[in-house]
Amino acid sequence: MTQQKLIVGNWKMNGLSAQLSDIEVIAKAAASGVASGVECVLCPPATLLGTCISRFGDQDIAFGGQDCHAMRAGAHTGDVSAPMLADLGARYVIVGHSERRTNYGETSIMVCAKAQCAIESNLTPIVCVGETWEQRDAGEALEIVMDQVRHSLPTHAEAGRICVAYEPVWAIGTGRVPTNDDISEMHANIRSTLNDMFAGEARNIKILYGGSVNGANAAGILAIDHVNGALVGGASLKAETFLPILIAARTCVGAG
Ligand code: PGA
């Protein structure tokens, strides 16, 4: 598949207005061509999203939400809907991150409803899947992740509008990364499941790897077959740690 790599920064519950300076550095670097040929997306906290989009959003860098509700509007105190994110100018939204699945009991069925609402709102959902260490240790990783893929993605959706992020739960924020062979096996299986679900359209779906991606390991991970980009947590918080990942992605354009 010859596609631009997609690099997404997930700031999680980090970032006050003082940290906008890092986003400014990243946006300026993107505008100067550091990430040419790479799709660069940042998902800051909802509190900073509108400011980021109005100050830095352009064709070199896009912004996204970290979650959305499954409903378009209604009596859901504290929640943010996909149309609200789109109204700000967001283009992406992460759904089904393992921290949401664990902390809020989100099931794949719920994640699927969120992804569907995101698509209807003209956002690209980044649908996260991934096994725990116990599941991998028990030899269940492939089965668990394929089940999540089958149930978290709306099959009648425009496939080109969906991204999948494979994030082993045990690799998130731990500095532990699966072997290249394990990433390759999982991504090949996800690709084949997507082919079953979406037929020819599946080739438009990007499959990102996430979990302890950094400037030192990004080039190796992005060169693995069927790895179309990365979802980056900790290393996306600072321009000095995020920019090397964008540069690594640029050298990998066309691979995967
Ligand atoms: P990490 O987080 O890069 O800090 O491991 C990735 C994620 O949770 O999306």
PDB file of C-alpha atoms and ligand atoms in Angstrom:
ATOM      1  CA  MET A   1       0.000   0.000   0.000  1.00  0.00           C
ATOM      2  CA  THR A   2       1.463   3.364  -0.928  1.00  0.00           C
ATOM      3  CA  GLN A   3      -0.134   5.815   1.408  1.00  0.00           C
ATOM      4  CA  GLN A   4       1.028   8.753   3.407  1.00  0.00           C
ATOM      5  CA  LYS A   5       1.863   7.742   6.951  1.00  0.00           C
ATOM      6  CA  LEU A   6      -0.537   9.152   9.530  1.00  0.00           C
ATOM      7  CA  ILE A   7       1.029  10.313  12.790  1.00  0.00           C
ATOM      8  CA  VAL A   8      -1.423  11.177  15.554  1.00  0.00           C
ATOM      9  CA  GLY A   9      -0.437  12.760  18.871  1.00  0.00           C
ATOM     10  CA  ASN A  10      -2.732  11.965  21.797  1.00  0.00           C
ATOM     11  CA  TRP A  11      -2.216  14.419  24.640  1.00  0.00           C
ATOM     12  CA  LYS A  12      -4.673  12.620  26.945  1.00  0.00           C
ATOM     13  CA  MET A  13      -5.477  14.704  30.076  1.00  0.00           C
ATOM     14  CA  ASN A  14      -2.359  16.829  29.705  1.00  0.00           C
ATOM     15  CA  GLY A  15      -1.888  20.404  28.585  1.00  0.00           C
ATOM     16  CA  LEU A  16      -2.712  23.870  29.869  1.00  0.00           C
ATOM     17  CA  SER A  17      -2.581  26.990  27.749  1.00  0.00           C
ATOM     18  CA  ALA A  18       1.135  27.350  28.556  1.00  0.00           C
ATOM     19  CA  GLN A  19       1.786  24.181  26.562  1.00  0.00           C
ATOM     20  CA  LEU A  20       0.317  25.709  23.391  1.00  0.00           C
ATOM     21  CA  SER A  21       3.869  26.840  22.692  1.00  0.00           C
ATOM     22  CA  ASP A  22       4.825  23.215  21.937  1.00  0.00           C
ATOM     23  CA  ILE A  23       1.900  22.894  19.532  1.00  0.00           C
ATOM     24  CA  GLU A  24       3.001  26.133  17.905  1.00  0.00           C
ATOM     25  CA  VAL A  25       6.519  24.738  17.370  1.00  0.00           C
ATOM     26  CA  ILE A  26       5.092  21.510  15.900  1.00  0.00           C
ATOM     27  CA  ALA A  27       2.677  23.447  13.637  1.00  0.00           C
ATOM     28  CA  LYS A  28       5.447  25.757  12.406  1.00  0.00           C
ATOM     29  CA  ALA A  29       7.723  22.792  11.718  1.00  0.00           C
ATOM     30  CA  ALA A  30       4.909  21.066   9.802  1.00  0.00           C
ATOM     31  CA  ALA A  31       4.295  24.244   7.783  1.00  0.00           C
ATOM     32  CA  SER A  32       7.994  24.428   6.942  1.00  0.00           C
ATOM     33  CA  GLY A  33       7.854  20.943   5.419  1.00  0.00           C
ATOM     34  CA  VAL A  34       9.258  18.820   8.259  1.00  0.00           C
ATOM     35  CA  ALA A  35       6.390  16.428   7.786  1.00  0.00           C
ATOM     36  CA  SER A  36       5.896  16.759   4.057  1.00  0.00           C
ATOM     37  CA  GLY A  37       4.228  13.628   2.773  1.00  0.00           C
ATOM     38  CA  VAL A  38       3.043  12.784   6.304  1.00  0.00           C
ATOM     39  CA  GLU A  39      -0.432  13.424   7.686  1.00  0.00           C
ATOM     40  CA  CYS A  40       0.060  15.022  11.093  1.00  0.00           C
ATOM     41  CA  VAL A  41      -2.792  15.155  13.611  1.00  0.00           C
ATOM     42  CA  LEU A  42      -2.785  16.357  17.214  1.00  0.00           C
ATOM     43  CA  CYS A  43      -5.482  15.510  19.735  1.00  0.00           C
ATOM     44  CA  PRO A  44      -5.073  17.979  22.598  1.00  0.00           C
ATOM     45  CA  PRO A  45      -7.514  18.076  25.530  1.00  0.00           C
ATOM     46  CA  ALA A  46     -10.972  19.394  24.580  1.00  0.00           C
ATOM     47  CA  THR A  47     -10.224  22.594  26.517  1.00  0.00           C
ATOM     48  CA  LEU A  48      -7.444  23.530  24.064  1.00  0.00           C
ATOM     49  CA  LEU A  49      -8.952  22.154  20.873  1.00  0.00           C
ATOM     50  CA  GLY A  50     -10.756  25.292  19.675  1.00  0.00           C
ATOM     51  CA  THR A  51      -7.723  27.498  20.313  1.00  0.00           C
ATOM     52  CA  CYS A  52      -5.420  25.033  18.545  1.00  0.00           C
ATOM     53  CA  ILE A  53      -7.647  24.886  15.483  1.00  0.00           C
ATOM     54  CA  SER A  54      -8.119  28.627  15.203  1.00  0.00           C
ATOM     55  CA  ARG A  55      -4.440  29.383  15.759  1.00  0.00           C
ATOM     56  CA  PHE A  56      -2.623  26.491  14.101  1.00  0.00           C
ATOM     57  CA  GLY A  57      -5.028  24.356  12.035  1.00  0.00           C
ATOM     58  CA  ASP A  58      -4.241  24.221   8.324  1.00  0.00           C
ATOM     59  CA  GLN A  59      -3.416  21.720   5.651  1.00  0.00           C
ATOM     60  CA  ASP A  60      -0.103  20.786   7.270  1.00  0.00           C
ATOM     61  CA  ILE A  61      -1.568  19.863  10.641  1.00  0.00           C
ATOM     62  CA  ALA A  62      -5.050  18.707  11.600  1.00  0.00           C
ATOM     63  CA  PHE A  63      -6.654  18.407  15.019  1.00  0.00           C
ATOM     64  CA  GLY A  64      -8.920  15.873  16.630  1.00  0.00           C
ATOM     65  CA  GLY A  65     -10.838  15.075  19.799  1.00  0.00           C
ATOM     66  CA  GLN A  66      -9.897  12.277  22.191  1.00  0.00           C
ATOM     67  CA  ASP A  67     -13.411  10.891  22.567  1.00  0.00           C
ATOM     68  CA  CYS A  68     -17.006  11.690  21.627  1.00  0.00           C
ATOM     69  CA  HIS A  69     -20.446  10.632  22.778  1.00  0.00           C
ATOM     70  CA  ALA A  70     -22.448   8.188  20.664  1.00  0.00           C
ATOM     71  CA  MET A  71     -25.384  10.624  20.488  1.00  0.00           C
ATOM     72  CA  ARG A  72     -25.360  13.842  18.490  1.00  0.00           C
ATOM     73  CA  ALA A  73     -26.805  15.935  21.348  1.00  0.00           C
ATOM     74  CA  GLY A  74     -28.855  15.579  24.493  1.00  0.00           C
ATOM     75  CA  ALA A  75     -28.893  15.356  28.277  1.00  0.00           C
ATOM     76  CA  HIS A  76     -25.363  14.033  28.822  1.00  0.00           C
ATOM     77  CA  THR A  77     -23.691  16.367  31.290  1.00  0.00           C
ATOM     78  CA  GLY A  78     -19.958  16.727  30.743  1.00  0.00           C
ATOM     79  CA  ASP A  79     -19.836  14.880  27.427  1.00  0.00           C
ATOM     80  CA  VAL A  80     -18.710  16.228  24.066  1.00  0.00           C
ATOM     81  CA  SER A  81     -20.468  15.186  20.860  1.00  0.00           C
ATOM     82  CA  ALA A  82     -18.990  14.513  17.440  1.00  0.00           C
ATOM     83  CA  PRO A  83     -20.959  17.411  15.846  1.00  0.00           C
ATOM     84  CA  MET A  84     -19.466  19.727  18.515  1.00  0.00           C
ATOM     85  CA  LEU A  85     -15.942  18.618  17.583  1.00  0.00           C
ATOM     86  CA  ALA A  86     -16.711  19.068  13.885  1.00  0.00           C
ATOM     87  CA  ASP A  87     -18.189  22.483  14.626  1.00  0.00           C
ATOM     88  CA  LEU A  88     -14.809  23.531  16.083  1.00  0.00           C
ATOM     89  CA  GLY A  89     -13.089  22.398  12.902  1.00  0.00           C
ATOM     90  CA  ALA A  90     -11.758  19.077  14.219  1.00  0.00           C
ATOM     91  CA  ARG A  91     -11.210  16.447  11.520  1.00  0.00           C
ATOM     92  CA  TYR A  92     -10.522  13.343  13.620  1.00  0.00           C
ATOM     93  CA  VAL A  93     -11.646  11.779  16.878  1.00  0.00           C
ATOM     94  CA  ILE A  94     -10.100   8.925  18.854  1.00  0.00           C
ATOM     95  CA  VAL A  95     -12.703   6.398  20.041  1.00  0.00           C
ATOM     96  CA  GLY A  96     -12.328   3.262  22.155  1.00  0.00           C
ATOM     97  CA  HIS A  97      -8.925   4.085  23.609  1.00  0.00           C
ATOM     98  CA  SER A  98      -8.046   1.406  26.162  1.00  0.00           C
ATOM     99  CA  GLU A  99      -8.109   4.027  28.919  1.00  0.00           C
ATOM    100  CA  ARG A 100     -11.771   4.704  28.043  1.00  0.00           C
ATOM    101  CA  ARG A 101     -12.564   1.005  27.718  1.00  0.00           C
ATOM    102  CA  THR A 102     -10.956   0.347  31.136  1.00  0.00           C
ATOM    103  CA  ASN A 103     -11.937   3.474  33.080  1.00  0.00           C
ATOM    104  CA  TYR A 104     -15.481   3.816  31.747  1.00  0.00           C
ATOM    105  CA  GLY A 105     -16.372   0.251  30.803  1.00  0.00           C
ATOM    106  CA  GLU A 106     -16.752   1.131  27.129  1.00  0.00           C
ATOM    107  CA  THR A 107     -17.586  -1.960  25.099  1.00  0.00           C
ATOM    108  CA  SER A 108     -16.883  -2.480  21.410  1.00  0.00           C
ATOM    109  CA  ILE A 109     -20.604  -1.987  20.719  1.00  0.00           C
ATOM    110  CA  MET A 110     -20.454   1.431  22.406  1.00  0.00           C
ATOM    111  CA  VAL A 111     -17.249   2.290  20.554  1.00  0.00           C
ATOM    112  CA  CYS A 112     -18.932   1.334  17.275  1.00  0.00           C
ATOM    113  CA  ALA A 113     -21.817   3.735  17.999  1.00  0.00           C
ATOM    114  CA  LYS A 114     -19.330   6.538  18.693  1.00  0.00           C
ATOM    115  CA  ALA A 115     -17.451   5.788  15.469  1.00  0.00           C
ATOM    116  CA  GLN A 116     -20.729   5.847  13.545  1.00  0.00           C
ATOM    117  CA  CYS A 117     -21.695   9.237  15.005  1.00  0.00           C
ATOM    118  CA  ALA A 118     -18.205  10.546  14.189  1.00  0.00           C
ATOM    119  CA  ILE A 119     -18.546   9.470  10.539  1.00  0.00           C
ATOM    120  CA  GLU A 120     -21.999  11.028  10.278  1.00  0.00           C
ATOM    121  CA  SER A 121     -20.422  14.238  11.602  1.00  0.00           C
ATOM    122  CA  ASN A 122     -17.740  14.205   8.891  1.00  0.00           C
ATOM    123  CA  LEU A 123     -14.985  13.237  11.317  1.00  0.00           C
ATOM    124  CA  THR A 124     -12.525  10.398  10.808  1.00  0.00           C
ATOM    125  CA  PRO A 125     -12.746   8.078  13.815  1.00  0.00           C
ATOM    126  CA  ILE A 126      -9.497   6.510  15.023  1.00  0.00           C
ATOM    127  CA  VAL A 127     -10.804   3.282  16.513  1.00  0.00           C
ATOM    128  CA  CYS A 128      -8.459   1.786  19.124  1.00  0.00           C
ATOM    129  CA  VAL A 129      -8.111  -1.925  19.804  1.00  0.00           C
ATOM    130  CA  GLY A 130      -5.558  -3.942  21.767  1.00  0.00           C
ATOM    131  CA  GLU A 131      -5.026  -6.824  24.151  1.00  0.00           C
ATOM    132  CA  THR A 132      -3.869  -6.818  27.778  1.00  0.00           C
ATOM    133  CA  TRP A 133      -0.662  -8.573  28.806  1.00  0.00           C
ATOM    134  CA  GLU A 134      -2.658 -11.374  30.424  1.00  0.00           C
ATOM    135  CA  GLN A 135      -4.514 -11.954  27.162  1.00  0.00           C
ATOM    136  CA  ARG A 136      -1.271 -12.001  25.161  1.00  0.00           C
ATOM    137  CA  ASP A 137       0.364 -14.306  27.688  1.00  0.00           C
ATOM    138  CA  ALA A 138      -2.593 -16.678  27.380  1.00  0.00           C
ATOM    139  CA  GLY A 139      -2.195 -16.764  23.582  1.00  0.00           C
ATOM    140  CA  GLU A 140      -5.464 -14.885  23.061  1.00  0.00           C
ATOM    141  CA  ALA A 141      -4.159 -11.628  21.563  1.00  0.00           C
ATOM    142  CA  LEU A 142      -5.217 -12.249  17.947  1.00  0.00           C
ATOM    143  CA  GLU A 143      -8.659 -13.538  18.905  1.00  0.00           C
ATOM    144  CA  ILE A 144      -9.339 -10.617  21.291  1.00  0.00           C
ATOM    145  CA  VAL A 145      -8.182  -7.939  18.870  1.00  0.00           C
ATOM    146  CA  MET A 146     -10.046  -9.380  15.855  1.00  0.00           C
ATOM    147  CA  ASP A 147     -13.205  -9.508  17.973  1.00  0.00           C
ATOM    148  CA  GLN A 148     -12.695  -5.841  18.882  1.00  0.00           C
ATOM    149  CA  VAL A 149     -12.138  -4.931  15.213  1.00  0.00           C
ATOM    150  CA  ARG A 150     -15.276  -6.811  14.109  1.00  0.00           C
ATOM    151  CA  HIS A 151     -17.488  -5.172  16.730  1.00  0.00           C
ATOM    152  CA  SER A 152     -15.982  -1.659  17.067  1.00  0.00           C
ATOM    153  CA  LEU A 153     -16.184  -0.625  13.400  1.00  0.00           C
ATOM    154  CA  PRO A 154     -19.469   0.285  11.694  1.00  0.00           C
ATOM    155  CA  THR A 155     -19.472  -1.954   8.637  1.00  0.00           C
ATOM    156  CA  HIS A 156     -21.848   0.135   6.584  1.00  0.00           C
ATOM    157  CA  ALA A 157     -19.576   3.140   7.051  1.00  0.00           C
ATOM    158  CA  GLU A 158     -17.488   4.705   4.347  1.00  0.00           C
ATOM    159  CA  ALA A 159     -14.363   2.681   4.958  1.00  0.00           C
ATOM    160  CA  GLY A 160     -12.016   5.400   3.829  1.00  0.00           C
ATOM    161  CA  ARG A 161     -13.164   7.450   6.782  1.00  0.00           C
ATOM    162  CA  ILE A 162     -12.034   4.966   9.399  1.00  0.00           C
ATOM    163  CA  CYS A 163      -8.607   4.430  10.964  1.00  0.00           C
ATOM    164  CA  VAL A 164      -7.763   1.556  13.260  1.00  0.00           C
ATOM    165  CA  ALA A 165      -5.104   1.917  15.953  1.00  0.00           C
ATOM    166  CA  TYR A 166      -3.607  -1.285  17.338  1.00  0.00           C
ATOM    167  CA  GLU A 167      -2.427  -0.428  20.832  1.00  0.00           C
ATOM    168  CA  PRO A 168      -1.421  -3.319  23.068  1.00  0.00           C
ATOM    169  CA  VAL A 169      -2.570  -2.158  26.515  1.00  0.00           C
ATOM    170  CA  TRP A 170       0.686  -3.358  28.086  1.00  0.00           C
ATOM    171  CA  ALA A 171       2.749  -1.203  25.718  1.00  0.00           C
ATOM    172  CA  ILE A 172       0.963   2.081  26.515  1.00  0.00           C
ATOM    173  CA  GLY A 173       3.135   4.401  28.574  1.00  0.00           C
ATOM    174  CA  THR A 174       5.401   1.550  29.682  1.00  0.00           C
ATOM    175  CA  GLY A 175       8.373   1.735  27.320  1.00  0.00           C
ATOM    176  CA  ARG A 176       7.634  -1.882  26.323  1.00  0.00           C
ATOM    177  CA  VAL A 177       7.019  -2.480  22.633  1.00  0.00           C
ATOM    178  CA  PRO A 178       6.028  -5.759  20.918  1.00  0.00           C
ATOM    179  CA  THR A 179       8.582  -7.358  18.601  1.00  0.00           C
ATOM    180  CA  ASN A 180       8.429  -6.338  14.956  1.00  0.00           C
ATOM    181  CA  ASP A 181       7.183  -9.857  14.193  1.00  0.00           C
ATOM    182  CA  ASP A 182       4.330  -9.505  16.685  1.00  0.00           C
ATOM    183  CA  ILE A 183       3.335  -6.100  15.288  1.00  0.00           C
ATOM    184  CA  SER A 184       3.548  -7.464  11.754  1.00  0.00           C
ATOM    185  CA  GLU A 185       1.414 -10.513  12.599  1.00  0.00           C
ATOM    186  CA  MET A 186      -1.251  -8.414  14.309  1.00  0.00           C
ATOM    187  CA  HIS A 187      -1.423  -5.783  11.566  1.00  0.00           C
ATOM    188  CA  ALA A 188      -1.605  -8.444   8.831  1.00  0.00           C
ATOM    189  CA  ASN A 189      -4.475 -10.103  10.683  1.00  0.00           C
ATOM    190  CA  ILE A 190      -6.278  -6.779  11.155  1.00  0.00           C
ATOM    191  CA  ARG A 191      -5.827  -6.053   7.434  1.00  0.00           C
ATOM    192  CA  SER A 192      -7.285  -9.425   6.540  1.00  0.00           C
ATOM    193  CA  THR A 193     -10.248  -8.933   8.911  1.00  0.00           C
ATOM    194  CA  LEU A 194     -10.861  -5.503   7.349  1.00  0.00           C
ATOM    195  CA  ASN A 195     -10.781  -7.127   3.902  1.00  0.00           C
ATOM    196  CA  ASP A 196     -13.511  -9.529   5.070  1.00  0.00           C
ATOM    197  CA  MET A 197     -15.576  -6.673   6.505  1.00  0.00           C
ATOM    198  CA  PHE A 198     -15.157  -4.022   3.810  1.00  0.00           C
ATOM    199  CA  ALA A 199     -13.963  -5.924   0.720  1.00  0.00           C
ATOM    200  CA  GLY A 200     -12.089  -3.656  -1.728  1.00  0.00           C
ATOM    201  CA  GLU A 201     -12.750  -0.563   0.374  1.00  0.00           C
ATOM    202  CA  ALA A 202     -10.529  -1.941   3.147  1.00  0.00           C
ATOM    203  CA  ARG A 203      -7.414  -0.729   1.406  1.00  0.00           C
ATOM    204  CA  ASN A 204      -8.406   2.845   2.321  1.00  0.00           C
ATOM    205  CA  ILE A 205      -8.335   2.095   6.049  1.00  0.00           C
ATOM    206  CA  LYS A 206      -5.124   3.054   7.792  1.00  0.00           C
ATOM    207  CA  ILE A 207      -3.896   0.799  10.569  1.00  0.00           C
ATOM    208  CA  LEU A 208      -1.789   2.671  13.116  1.00  0.00           C
ATOM    209  CA  TYR A 209       0.441   1.169  15.769  1.00  0.00           C
ATOM    210  CA  GLY A 210       0.409   2.777  19.236  1.00  0.00           C
ATOM    211  CA  GLY A 211       2.213   2.080  22.495  1.00  0.00           C
ATOM    212  CA  SER A 212       5.555   3.617  23.547  1.00  0.00           C
ATOM    213  CA  VAL A 213       6.390   4.968  20.084  1.00  0.00           C
ATOM    214  CA  ASN A 214       9.310   7.409  20.246  1.00  0.00           C
ATOM    215  CA  GLY A 215      11.880   9.048  18.014  1.00  0.00           C
ATOM    216  CA  ALA A 216      14.267   6.110  18.365  1.00  0.00           C
ATOM    217  CA  ASN A 217      11.868   3.293  17.463  1.00  0.00           C
ATOM    218  CA  ALA A 218       9.468   5.050  15.058  1.00  0.00           C
ATOM    219  CA  ALA A 219      11.339   4.387  11.804  1.00  0.00           C
ATOM    220  CA  GLY A 220      11.605   0.659  12.540  1.00  0.00           C
ATOM    221  CA  ILE A 221       7.936   0.350  13.505  1.00  0.00           C
ATOM    222  CA  LEU A 222       6.681   2.426  10.557  1.00  0.00           C
ATOM    223  CA  ALA A 223       8.622   0.252   8.121  1.00  0.00           C
ATOM    224  CA  ILE A 224       6.707  -2.898   9.158  1.00  0.00           C
ATOM    225  CA  ASP A 225       4.205  -4.217   6.604  1.00  0.00           C
ATOM    226  CA  HIS A 226       0.644  -2.947   7.141  1.00  0.00           C
ATOM    227  CA  VAL A 227       1.762  -0.264   9.623  1.00  0.00           C
ATOM    228  CA  ASN A 228       0.305   2.892   8.090  1.00  0.00           C
ATOM    229  CA  GLY A 229       1.150   5.268  10.907  1.00  0.00           C
ATOM    230  CA  ALA A 230       1.417   5.707  14.651  1.00  0.00           C
ATOM    231  CA  LEU A 231      -0.680   6.877  17.591  1.00  0.00           C
ATOM    232  CA  VAL A 232       1.695   8.582  20.001  1.00  0.00           C
ATOM    233  CA  GLY A 233       0.988   9.457  23.620  1.00  0.00           C
ATOM    234  CA  GLY A 234       3.830  10.612  25.874  1.00  0.00           C
ATOM    235  CA  ALA A 235       6.246  11.502  23.084  1.00  0.00           C
ATOM    236  CA  SER A 236       3.693  13.831  21.463  1.00  0.00           C
ATOM    237  CA  LEU A 237       3.629  16.211  24.430  1.00  0.00           C
ATOM    238  CA  LYS A 238       6.833  18.007  23.540  1.00  0.00           C
ATOM    239  CA  ALA A 239       7.892  19.281  20.144  1.00  0.00           C
ATOM    240  CA  GLU A 240      11.417  17.966  20.728  1.00  0.00           C
ATOM    241  CA  THR A 241      10.165  14.395  21.130  1.00  0.00           C
ATOM    242  CA  PHE A 242       7.332  14.534  18.557  1.00  0.00           C
ATOM    243  CA  LEU A 243       9.207  16.083  15.636  1.00  0.00           C
ATOM    244  CA  PRO A 244      11.701  13.177  15.328  1.00  0.00           C
ATOM    245  CA  ILE A 245       8.706  10.847  14.868  1.00  0.00           C
ATOM    246  CA  LEU A 246       7.340  13.018  12.044  1.00  0.00           C
ATOM    247  CA  ILE A 247      10.783  13.035  10.434  1.00  0.00           C
ATOM    248  CA  ALA A 248      11.006   9.240  10.742  1.00  0.00           C
ATOM    249  CA  ALA A 249       7.562   8.939   9.134  1.00  0.00           C
ATOM    250  CA  ARG A 250       8.651  11.083   6.211  1.00  0.00           C
ATOM    251  CA  THR A 251      11.447   8.691   5.374  1.00  0.00           C
ATOM    252  CA  CYS A 252       8.956   5.796   5.452  1.00  0.00           C
ATOM    253  CA  VAL A 253       6.422   7.243   3.004  1.00  0.00           C
ATOM    254  CA  GLY A 254       5.307   4.482   0.694  1.00  0.00           C
ATOM    255  CA  ALA A 255       6.317   1.595   2.951  1.00  0.00           C
ATOM    256  CA  GLY A 256       3.722  -0.452   4.828  1.00  0.00           C
TER     257      GLY A 256
HETATM  258  P1  PGA B   1       2.190   6.146  24.725  1.00  0.00           P
HETATM  259  O1  PGA B   1       0.596   6.211  24.599  1.00  0.00           O
HETATM  260  O2  PGA B   1       2.778   6.563  23.419  1.00  0.00           O
HETATM  261  O3  PGA B   1       2.504   7.104  25.847  1.00  0.00           O
HETATM  262  O4  PGA B   1       2.548   4.738  25.070  1.00  0.00           O
HETATM  263  C1  PGA B   1      -0.042   5.801  23.415  1.00  0.00           C
HETATM  264  C2  PGA B   1      -1.538   5.947  23.551  1.00  0.00           C
HETATM  265  O5  PGA B   1      -2.086   5.673  24.623  1.00  0.00           O
HETATM  266  O6  PGA B   1      -2.207   6.340  22.588  1.00  0.00           O
END
